mmCIF file of C-alpha atoms in Angstrom:
data_model
loop_
_atom_site.group_PDB
_atom_site.id
_atom_site.type_symbol
_atom_site.label_atom_id
_atom_site.label_comp_id
_atom_site.label_asym_id
_atom_site.label_seq_id
_atom_site.Cartn_x
_atom_site.Cartn_y
_atom_site.Cartn_z
ATOM 1 C CA MET A 1 29.815 10.594 -0.231
ATOM 2 C CA ALA A 2 27.972 13.797 -0.967
ATOM 3 C CA MET A 3 29.405 17.093 0.227
ATOM 4 C CA GLU A 4 27.560 19.669 2.292
ATOM 5 C CA THR A 5 26.595 23.109 1.032
ATOM 6 C CA GLU A 6 26.399 26.421 2.810
ATOM 7 C CA TYR A 7 22.928 27.832 3.458
ATOM 8 C CA PRO A 8 22.348 31.227 5.184
ATOM 9 C CA ASN A 9 25.398 30.976 7.467
ATOM 10 C CA GLN A 10 24.541 27.345 8.284
ATOM 11 C CA THR A 11 25.405 24.002 6.745
ATOM 12 C CA MET A 12 22.585 22.296 4.866
ATOM 13 C CA VAL A 13 22.902 18.536 4.564
ATOM 14 C CA SER A 14 22.938 16.989 1.113
ATOM 15 C CA TYR A 15 22.528 13.381 2.244
ATOM 16 C CA PHE A 16 21.061 11.270 5.025
ATOM 17 C CA CYS A 17 22.029 7.897 6.460
ATOM 18 C CA LEU A 18 19.166 5.482 7.069
ATOM 19 C CA GLY A 19 19.207 3.481 10.284
ATOM 20 C CA GLY A 20 17.869 0.265 8.797
ATOM 21 C CA LEU A 21 15.718 -2.332 10.504
ATOM 22 C CA MET A 22 16.237 -3.277 14.137
ATOM 23 C CA PHE A 23 17.895 -6.597 15.057
ATOM 24 C CA THR A 24 19.378 -7.068 11.569
ATOM 25 C CA ALA A 25 22.959 -5.933 12.270
ATOM 26 C CA GLU A 26 24.158 -9.293 13.640
ATOM 27 C CA HIS A 27 22.956 -11.379 10.680
ATOM 28 C CA PRO A 28 22.683 -9.023 7.695
ATOM 29 C CA THR A 29 23.024 -11.774 5.085
ATOM 30 C CA LEU A 30 20.216 -13.801 6.614
ATOM 31 C CA PHE A 31 17.864 -10.817 6.693
ATOM 32 C CA PHE A 32 18.907 -9.839 3.169
ATOM 33 C CA LEU A 33 17.834 -13.269 1.920
ATOM 34 C CA LEU A 34 14.605 -13.022 3.941
ATOM 35 C CA LEU A 35 13.757 -9.618 2.442
ATOM 36 C CA LEU A 36 14.694 -10.888 -1.009
ATOM 37 C CA LEU A 37 12.224 -13.737 -0.537
ATOM 38 C CA ILE A 38 9.484 -11.364 0.707
ATOM 39 C CA TYR A 39 10.086 -8.954 -2.161
ATOM 40 C CA SER A 40 10.102 -11.756 -4.730
ATOM 41 C CA ILE A 41 6.837 -13.178 -3.408
ATOM 42 C CA THR A 42 5.294 -9.694 -3.336
ATOM 43 C CA MET A 43 6.226 -8.878 -6.922
ATOM 44 C CA THR A 44 5.325 -12.316 -8.263
ATOM 45 C CA GLY A 45 1.972 -12.447 -6.459
ATOM 46 C CA ASN A 46 0.849 -8.960 -7.438
ATOM 47 C CA LEU A 47 2.039 -9.298 -11.031
ATOM 48 C CA LEU A 48 0.123 -12.572 -11.295
ATOM 49 C CA ILE A 49 -3.004 -10.807 -10.029
ATOM 50 C CA LEU A 50 -2.544 -8.088 -12.658
ATOM 51 C CA LEU A 51 -2.011 -10.697 -15.362
ATOM 52 C CA THR A 52 -4.999 -12.727 -14.195
ATOM 53 C CA VAL A 53 -7.381 -9.775 -14.039
ATOM 54 C CA GLY A 54 -6.208 -8.424 -17.375
ATOM 55 C CA SER A 55 -6.352 -11.703 -19.286
ATOM 56 C CA ASP A 56 -9.790 -13.043 -18.355
ATOM 57 C CA PRO A 57 -12.852 -11.286 -19.832
ATOM 58 C CA HIS A 58 -14.932 -12.712 -16.964
ATOM 59 C CA LEU A 59 -12.846 -10.708 -14.476
ATOM 60 C CA ARG A 60 -13.771 -7.281 -15.828
ATOM 61 C CA SER A 61 -16.219 -6.400 -13.067
ATOM 62 C CA PRO A 62 -15.575 -3.297 -10.908
ATOM 63 C CA MET A 63 -14.297 -5.426 -8.008
ATOM 64 C CA TYR A 64 -11.509 -6.904 -10.133
ATOM 65 C CA HIS A 65 -10.836 -3.544 -11.749
ATOM 66 C CA PHE A 66 -10.057 -2.084 -8.335
ATOM 67 C CA LEU A 67 -8.162 -5.226 -7.339
ATOM 68 C CA GLY A 68 -5.843 -4.640 -10.291
ATOM 69 C CA HIS A 69 -5.146 -1.110 -9.070
ATOM 70 C CA LEU A 70 -4.482 -2.456 -5.571
ATOM 71 C CA SER A 71 -1.989 -5.026 -6.856
ATOM 72 C CA PHE A 72 -0.128 -2.374 -8.835
ATOM 73 C CA LEU A 73 -0.005 -0.095 -5.781
ATOM 74 C CA ASP A 74 1.279 -2.915 -3.567
ATOM 75 C CA ALA A 75 4.041 -3.792 -6.026
ATOM 76 C CA CYS A 76 5.135 -0.144 -6.272
ATOM 77 C CA LEU A 77 4.866 0.469 -2.518
ATOM 78 C CA SER A 78 7.134 -2.465 -1.782
ATOM 79 C CA THR A 79 9.603 -1.318 -4.460
ATOM 80 C CA VAL A 80 9.884 2.136 -2.885
ATOM 81 C CA THR A 81 11.184 0.770 0.437
ATOM 82 C CA VAL A 82 12.422 -2.833 0.307
ATOM 83 C CA PRO A 83 15.309 -2.589 -2.238
ATOM 84 C CA LYS A 84 16.887 0.298 -0.304
ATOM 85 C CA VAL A 85 16.671 -1.667 2.949
ATOM 86 C CA MET A 86 18.312 -4.642 1.223
ATOM 87 C CA ALA A 87 21.103 -2.417 -0.079
ATOM 88 C CA GLY A 88 21.720 -1.159 3.452
ATOM 89 C CA LEU A 89 22.151 -4.726 4.668
ATOM 90 C CA LEU A 90 24.958 -5.338 2.179
ATOM 91 C CA THR A 91 27.083 -2.211 2.640
ATOM 92 C CA LEU A 92 27.113 0.918 4.791
ATOM 93 C CA ASP A 93 27.077 3.042 1.640
ATOM 94 C CA GLY A 94 23.786 1.346 0.779
ATOM 95 C CA ARG A 95 22.184 3.189 3.694
ATOM 96 C CA VAL A 96 23.197 6.602 2.358
ATOM 97 C CA ILE A 97 20.456 8.458 0.493
ATOM 98 C CA SER A 98 20.758 11.909 -1.031
ATOM 99 C CA PHE A 99 18.616 14.802 0.160
ATOM 100 C CA GLU A 100 16.718 14.783 -3.147
ATOM 101 C CA GLY A 101 16.449 10.999 -3.089
ATOM 102 C CA CYS A 102 14.976 11.140 0.402
ATOM 103 C CA ALA A 103 12.376 13.657 -0.770
ATOM 104 C CA VAL A 104 11.488 11.472 -3.751
ATOM 105 C CA GLN A 105 11.180 8.365 -1.571
ATOM 106 C CA LEU A 106 8.971 10.185 0.937
ATOM 107 C CA TYR A 107 6.751 11.562 -1.825
ATOM 108 C CA CYS A 108 6.397 8.215 -3.617
ATOM 109 C CA PHE A 109 5.681 6.371 -0.389
ATOM 110 C CA HIS A 110 2.933 8.731 0.754
ATOM 111 C CA PHE A 111 1.544 9.018 -2.764
ATOM 112 C CA LEU A 112 1.144 5.245 -3.047
ATOM 113 C CA ALA A 113 0.072 4.703 0.572
ATOM 114 C CA SER A 114 -2.573 7.444 0.548
ATOM 115 C CA THR A 115 -3.864 6.326 -2.854
ATOM 116 C CA GLU A 116 -4.225 2.823 -1.445
ATOM 117 C CA CYS A 117 -6.090 4.251 1.547
ATOM 118 C CA PHE A 118 -8.599 5.964 -0.741
ATOM 119 C CA LEU A 119 -8.838 2.859 -2.915
ATOM 120 C CA TYR A 120 -9.878 0.729 0.063
ATOM 121 C CA THR A 121 -12.705 3.207 0.649
ATOM 122 C CA VAL A 122 -13.801 2.964 -2.974
ATOM 123 C CA MET A 123 -13.689 -0.832 -2.787
ATOM 124 C CA ALA A 124 -15.928 -0.753 0.299
ATOM 125 C CA TYR A 125 -18.374 1.494 -1.576
ATOM 126 C CA ASP A 126 -18.322 -0.938 -4.492
ATOM 127 C CA ARG A 127 -19.194 -3.856 -2.187
ATOM 128 C CA TYR A 128 -21.949 -1.767 -0.602
ATOM 129 C CA LEU A 129 -23.565 -1.100 -3.979
ATOM 130 C CA ALA A 130 -23.160 -4.711 -5.129
ATOM 131 C CA ILE A 131 -24.797 -6.211 -2.033
ATOM 132 C CA CYS A 132 -27.212 -3.526 -0.830
ATOM 133 C CA GLN A 133 -28.348 -2.221 -4.230
ATOM 134 C CA PRO A 134 -27.841 -5.138 -6.649
ATOM 135 C CA LEU A 135 -30.414 -3.948 -9.190
ATOM 136 C CA GLN A 136 -28.864 -0.490 -9.542
ATOM 137 C CA TYR A 137 -25.269 -1.751 -9.301
ATOM 138 C CA PRO A 138 -24.626 -2.450 -13.023
ATOM 139 C CA VAL A 139 -25.916 0.996 -13.967
ATOM 140 C CA THR A 140 -24.260 2.945 -11.149
ATOM 141 C CA MET A 141 -20.884 1.215 -11.196
ATOM 142 C CA ASN A 142 -20.346 1.267 -14.956
ATOM 143 C CA ARG A 143 -16.987 1.367 -16.703
ATOM 144 C CA ARG A 144 -16.864 5.164 -16.766
ATOM 145 C CA MET A 145 -17.686 5.346 -13.059
ATOM 146 C CA CYS A 146 -14.962 2.802 -12.210
ATOM 147 C CA ALA A 147 -12.350 4.698 -14.203
ATOM 148 C CA GLY A 148 -13.414 7.974 -12.624
ATOM 149 C CA LEU A 149 -13.251 6.654 -9.050
ATOM 150 C CA ALA A 150 -9.850 5.070 -9.667
ATOM 151 C CA GLY A 151 -8.544 8.273 -11.243
ATOM 152 C CA ILE A 152 -9.792 10.363 -8.326
ATOM 153 C CA THR A 153 -7.981 8.137 -5.810
ATOM 154 C CA TRP A 154 -4.693 8.575 -7.713
ATOM 155 C CA ALA A 155 -5.172 12.333 -8.081
ATOM 156 C CA ILE A 156 -6.035 12.933 -4.420
ATOM 157 C CA GLY A 157 -3.118 10.720 -3.373
ATOM 158 C CA ALA A 158 -0.730 12.790 -5.494
ATOM 159 C CA VAL A 159 -1.944 16.085 -4.017
ATOM 160 C CA HIS A 160 -1.992 14.699 -0.475
ATOM 161 C CA SER A 161 1.618 13.530 -0.773
ATOM 162 C CA ALA A 162 2.782 16.758 -2.434
ATOM 163 C CA ILE A 163 1.482 18.796 0.514
ATOM 164 C CA HIS A 164 3.356 16.731 3.104
ATOM 165 C CA THR A 165 6.544 16.476 1.053
ATOM 166 C CA SER A 166 6.728 20.225 0.440
ATOM 167 C CA LEU A 167 6.047 21.023 4.096
ATOM 168 C CA THR A 168 8.661 18.505 5.267
ATOM 169 C CA PHE A 169 11.503 19.526 2.954
ATOM 170 C CA HIS A 170 10.780 23.235 3.095
ATOM 171 C CA LEU A 171 12.482 23.166 6.502
ATOM 172 C CA LEU A 172 16.211 23.613 7.009
ATOM 173 C CA TYR A 173 18.254 20.470 7.681
ATOM 174 C CA CYS A 174 21.700 21.373 8.978
ATOM 175 C CA GLY A 175 22.574 18.087 10.697
ATOM 176 C CA PRO A 176 22.663 15.436 12.033
ATOM 177 C CA HIS A 177 22.408 13.044 9.100
ATOM 178 C CA HIS A 178 21.220 9.848 10.768
ATOM 179 C CA ILE A 179 17.549 8.912 10.242
ATOM 180 C CA ALA A 180 16.531 6.423 12.928
ATOM 181 C CA TYR A 181 14.275 4.564 10.515
ATOM 182 C CA PHE A 182 14.576 2.210 7.550
ATOM 183 C CA PHE A 183 13.210 4.683 4.975
ATOM 184 C CA CYS A 184 12.494 8.395 4.630
ATOM 185 C CA ASP A 185 9.184 8.980 6.376
ATOM 186 C CA ILE A 186 7.772 12.194 7.787
ATOM 187 C CA PRO A 187 8.161 11.706 11.582
ATOM 188 C CA PRO A 188 11.820 10.519 11.588
ATOM 189 C CA VAL A 189 12.874 13.122 9.002
ATOM 190 C CA LEU A 190 11.244 15.949 10.962
ATOM 191 C CA LYS A 191 13.317 15.016 14.008
ATOM 192 C CA LEU A 192 16.434 16.123 12.075
ATOM 193 C CA ALA A 193 15.095 19.545 11.094
ATOM 194 C CA CYS A 194 16.891 22.609 12.441
ATOM 195 C CA ALA A 195 13.616 24.457 12.854
ATOM 196 C CA ASP A 196 10.356 24.360 14.762
ATOM 197 C CA THR A 197 8.261 21.445 13.479
ATOM 198 C CA THR A 198 5.092 22.203 15.448
ATOM 199 C CA ILE A 199 3.142 23.259 12.353
ATOM 200 C CA ASN A 200 4.233 20.111 10.509
ATOM 201 C CA GLU A 201 3.135 17.906 13.392
ATOM 202 C CA ILE A 202 -0.228 19.666 13.547
ATOM 203 C CA VAL A 203 -0.668 19.080 9.816
ATOM 204 C CA ILE A 204 0.191 15.396 10.287
ATOM 205 C CA LEU A 205 -2.409 15.017 13.014
ATOM 206 C CA ALA A 206 -5.016 17.050 11.144
ATOM 207 C CA ASN A 207 -4.479 15.953 7.549
ATOM 208 C CA ILE A 208 -3.460 12.334 7.911
ATOM 209 C CA GLY A 209 -5.689 11.908 10.955
ATOM 210 C CA ILE A 210 -8.759 13.335 9.243
ATOM 211 C CA VAL A 211 -8.100 11.497 5.982
ATOM 212 C CA GLY A 212 -7.386 8.182 7.679
ATOM 213 C CA THR A 213 -10.271 8.484 10.135
ATOM 214 C CA GLY A 214 -12.644 9.657 7.424
ATOM 215 C CA CYS A 215 -11.794 6.771 5.114
ATOM 216 C CA LEU A 216 -12.059 4.270 7.959
ATOM 217 C CA PHE A 217 -15.416 5.739 9.001
ATOM 218 C CA LEU A 218 -16.773 5.384 5.462
ATOM 219 C CA ILE A 219 -15.503 1.794 5.267
ATOM 220 C CA VAL A 220 -17.055 0.850 8.607
ATOM 221 C CA THR A 221 -20.337 2.552 7.670
ATOM 222 C CA SER A 222 -20.441 0.689 4.366
ATOM 223 C CA TYR A 223 -19.923 -2.640 6.084
ATOM 224 C CA ILE A 224 -22.585 -1.954 8.694
ATOM 225 C CA PHE A 225 -25.100 -1.696 5.849
ATOM 226 C CA ILE A 226 -23.506 -4.691 4.127
ATOM 227 C CA VAL A 227 -23.768 -6.907 7.202
ATOM 228 C CA ALA A 228 -27.404 -5.886 7.682
ATOM 229 C CA ALA A 229 -28.149 -6.722 4.053
ATOM 230 C CA VAL A 230 -26.294 -10.052 4.182
ATOM 231 C CA LEU A 231 -28.143 -11.142 7.308
ATOM 232 C CA GLY A 232 -31.349 -10.517 5.414
ATOM 233 C CA ILE A 233 -30.416 -13.014 2.676
ATOM 234 C CA ARG A 234 -32.573 -16.085 3.116
ATOM 235 C CA THR A 235 -30.259 -18.807 1.780
ATOM 236 C CA ALA A 236 -27.124 -19.867 3.653
ATOM 237 C CA LYS A 237 -25.249 -20.180 0.349
ATOM 238 C CA GLY A 238 -26.105 -16.605 -0.556
ATOM 239 C CA ARG A 239 -24.956 -15.305 2.820
ATOM 240 C CA GLN A 240 -21.703 -17.273 2.573
ATOM 241 C CA ARG A 241 -20.939 -15.940 -0.885
ATOM 242 C CA ALA A 242 -21.649 -12.347 0.146
ATOM 243 C CA PHE A 243 -19.500 -12.620 3.261
ATOM 244 C CA SER A 244 -16.630 -14.272 1.367
ATOM 245 C CA THR A 245 -16.321 -11.300 -0.981
ATOM 246 C CA CYS A 246 -16.162 -8.904 1.985
ATOM 247 C CA THR A 247 -13.994 -10.668 4.571
ATOM 248 C CA ALA A 248 -10.917 -10.477 2.343
ATOM 249 C CA HIS A 249 -11.318 -6.720 2.008
ATOM 250 C CA LEU A 250 -11.905 -6.271 5.738
ATOM 251 C CA THR A 251 -8.827 -8.359 6.579
ATOM 252 C CA VAL A 252 -6.620 -6.238 4.326
ATOM 253 C CA VAL A 253 -8.088 -3.007 5.716
ATOM 254 C CA LEU A 254 -7.259 -4.047 9.282
ATOM 255 C CA LEU A 255 -3.704 -5.016 8.308
ATOM 256 C CA TYR A 256 -3.273 -1.709 6.523
ATOM 257 C CA TYR A 257 -4.844 0.759 8.966
ATOM 258 C CA MET A 258 -3.602 -0.369 12.370
ATOM 259 C CA PRO A 259 0.191 0.206 11.935
ATOM 260 C CA PRO A 260 -0.060 3.800 10.629
ATOM 261 C CA VAL A 261 -2.230 4.728 13.607
ATOM 262 C CA CYS A 262 0.691 3.754 15.849
ATOM 263 C CA ILE A 263 3.092 5.963 13.854
ATOM 264 C CA TYR A 264 1.460 9.130 12.510
ATOM 265 C CA LEU A 265 -0.721 9.953 15.492
ATOM 266 C CA GLN A 266 2.442 10.060 17.646
ATOM 267 C CA PRO A 267 4.979 11.897 15.432
ATOM 268 C CA ARG A 268 7.352 12.711 18.304
ATOM 269 C CA SER A 269 7.672 9.084 19.344
ATOM 270 C CA SER A 270 9.024 7.837 16.030
ATOM 271 C CA GLY A 271 12.363 6.118 16.056
ATOM 272 C CA ALA A 272 13.975 2.785 15.361
ATOM 273 C CA GLY A 273 11.377 1.014 17.457
ATOM 274 C CA ALA A 274 8.552 2.556 15.445
ATOM 275 C CA GLY A 275 9.796 0.696 12.391
ATOM 276 C CA ALA A 276 8.144 -2.533 13.534
ATOM 277 C CA PRO A 277 4.560 -1.431 12.718
ATOM 278 C CA ALA A 278 5.712 0.083 9.416
ATOM 279 C CA VAL A 279 7.157 -3.269 8.323
ATOM 280 C CA PHE A 280 3.623 -4.655 8.173
ATOM 281 C CA TYR A 281 2.125 -2.192 5.711
ATOM 282 C CA THR A 282 5.304 -1.661 3.656
ATOM 283 C CA MET A 283 6.445 -5.293 3.366
ATOM 284 C CA VAL A 284 4.064 -7.829 4.898
ATOM 285 C CA THR A 285 0.657 -6.506 3.731
ATOM 286 C CA PRO A 286 1.706 -6.104 0.055
ATOM 287 C CA MET A 287 2.960 -9.694 0.177
ATOM 288 C CA LEU A 288 -0.201 -11.070 1.807
ATOM 289 C CA ASN A 289 -2.776 -9.211 -0.306
ATOM 290 C CA PRO A 290 -2.567 -11.530 -3.344
ATOM 291 C CA PHE A 291 -3.001 -14.588 -1.103
ATOM 292 C CA ILE A 292 -5.880 -13.050 0.840
ATOM 293 C CA TYR A 293 -7.805 -12.191 -2.312
ATOM 294 C CA THR A 294 -7.003 -15.272 -4.403
ATOM 295 C CA LEU A 295 -7.389 -17.953 -1.719
ATOM 296 C CA ARG A 296 -10.974 -16.848 -1.069
ATOM 297 C CA ASN A 297 -11.956 -16.201 -4.674
ATOM 298 C CA LYS A 298 -12.860 -19.169 -6.877
ATOM 299 C CA GLU A 299 -12.932 -17.152 -10.105
ATOM 300 C CA VAL A 300 -9.439 -15.761 -9.601
ATOM 301 C CA LYS A 301 -8.081 -19.180 -8.598
ATOM 302 C CA ARG A 302 -9.621 -20.813 -11.652
ATOM 303 C CA THR A 303 -8.147 -18.222 -14.034
ATOM 304 C CA LEU A 304 -4.791 -18.315 -12.264
ATOM 305 C CA ARG A 305 -4.613 -22.095 -12.524
ATOM 306 C CA ARG A 306 -5.442 -21.890 -16.213
ATOM 307 C CA LEU A 307 -2.666 -19.360 -16.796
ATOM 308 C CA LEU A 308 -0.095 -21.340 -14.817
ATOM 309 C CA CYS A 309 -1.025 -24.666 -16.381
ATOM 310 C CA GLN A 310 -1.158 -23.367 -19.922
ATOM 311 C CA GLY A 311 1.858 -24.648 -21.772
ATOM 312 C CA PHE A 312 2.745 -27.108 -18.991
ATOM 313 C CA LEU A 313 -0.186 -29.447 -18.553
ATOM 314 C CA GLU A 314 -1.885 -28.934 -21.909
ATOM 315 C CA SER A 315 -0.339 -30.963 -24.679
ATOM 316 C CA PRO A 316 0.283 -29.181 -27.991
ATOM 317 C CA PRO A 317 -2.196 -29.902 -30.771
ATOM 318 C CA SER A 318 -1.262 -32.911 -32.838
ATOM 319 C CA SER A 319 -0.175 -32.287 -36.398
ATOM 320 C CA PRO A 320 -2.485 -33.545 -39.148
ATOM 321 C CA ALA A 321 -1.676 -36.951 -40.580
ATOM 322 C CA PRO A 322 0.093 -36.875 -43.933
#
């Protein structure tokens, strides 16, 4: 186990011990297998989405371009948290994380999570253009525009996470070591700081609050216009098709936005009990996203079936007769 180092007449910690998930101590093996199943489904589902979108030329529209980014983010987001939780269920040493490792985990988590937040906003804007301005959509949302919007979401996410990570780990941590949470997140880590965290908490409320509220406001505004446009479609089939492409996105947005509101807008109340909402957007939502998008999308299901059946249901071509 890592040693501690002296820092201006105080002892600076060089490791933390994660608390793990609640109610898992009595049956760690059972919960390990459950998390292994969730993680396997998450990785398989999102990798299949990436493979499906990348292999079919018909799925090169902006919507599927952004869906590919979302699947990659979900796979990475789950990888940042779930394996470490599983390791903690097997051994006590699996819950130990170095000071640097904690900083890296916090940065990666907020980088991926904030990028996904911005991506949901871009996806709502894409649906707004497709439904409310269909004639201008192919020109406005061209390949260059899609790449630019995706790149901006990643860049802003990286800067957003760097700000919070630097502010969090600029503080002195002289003990205790125990983080009452299942991964290194800002509120539970700040509770261990041997310094005043008022500025950090203000930044959390201002930065994350403004970013989250702003993105949610833009999403809601986009869908107000979308709903008005869909209701104006004369045919029932047209309305159903337009709604089907939007309900999946709205469902995922609700699953993603509600838990963080319970956590980051109340930084002082974080603890082991606050881990329950975080489970949804770190484990459950990344697992459900592929099902939500594929089960309601005929094009994705058709391509996915073709990929899965290829080599199994199709017989090899017969060799020419001699």
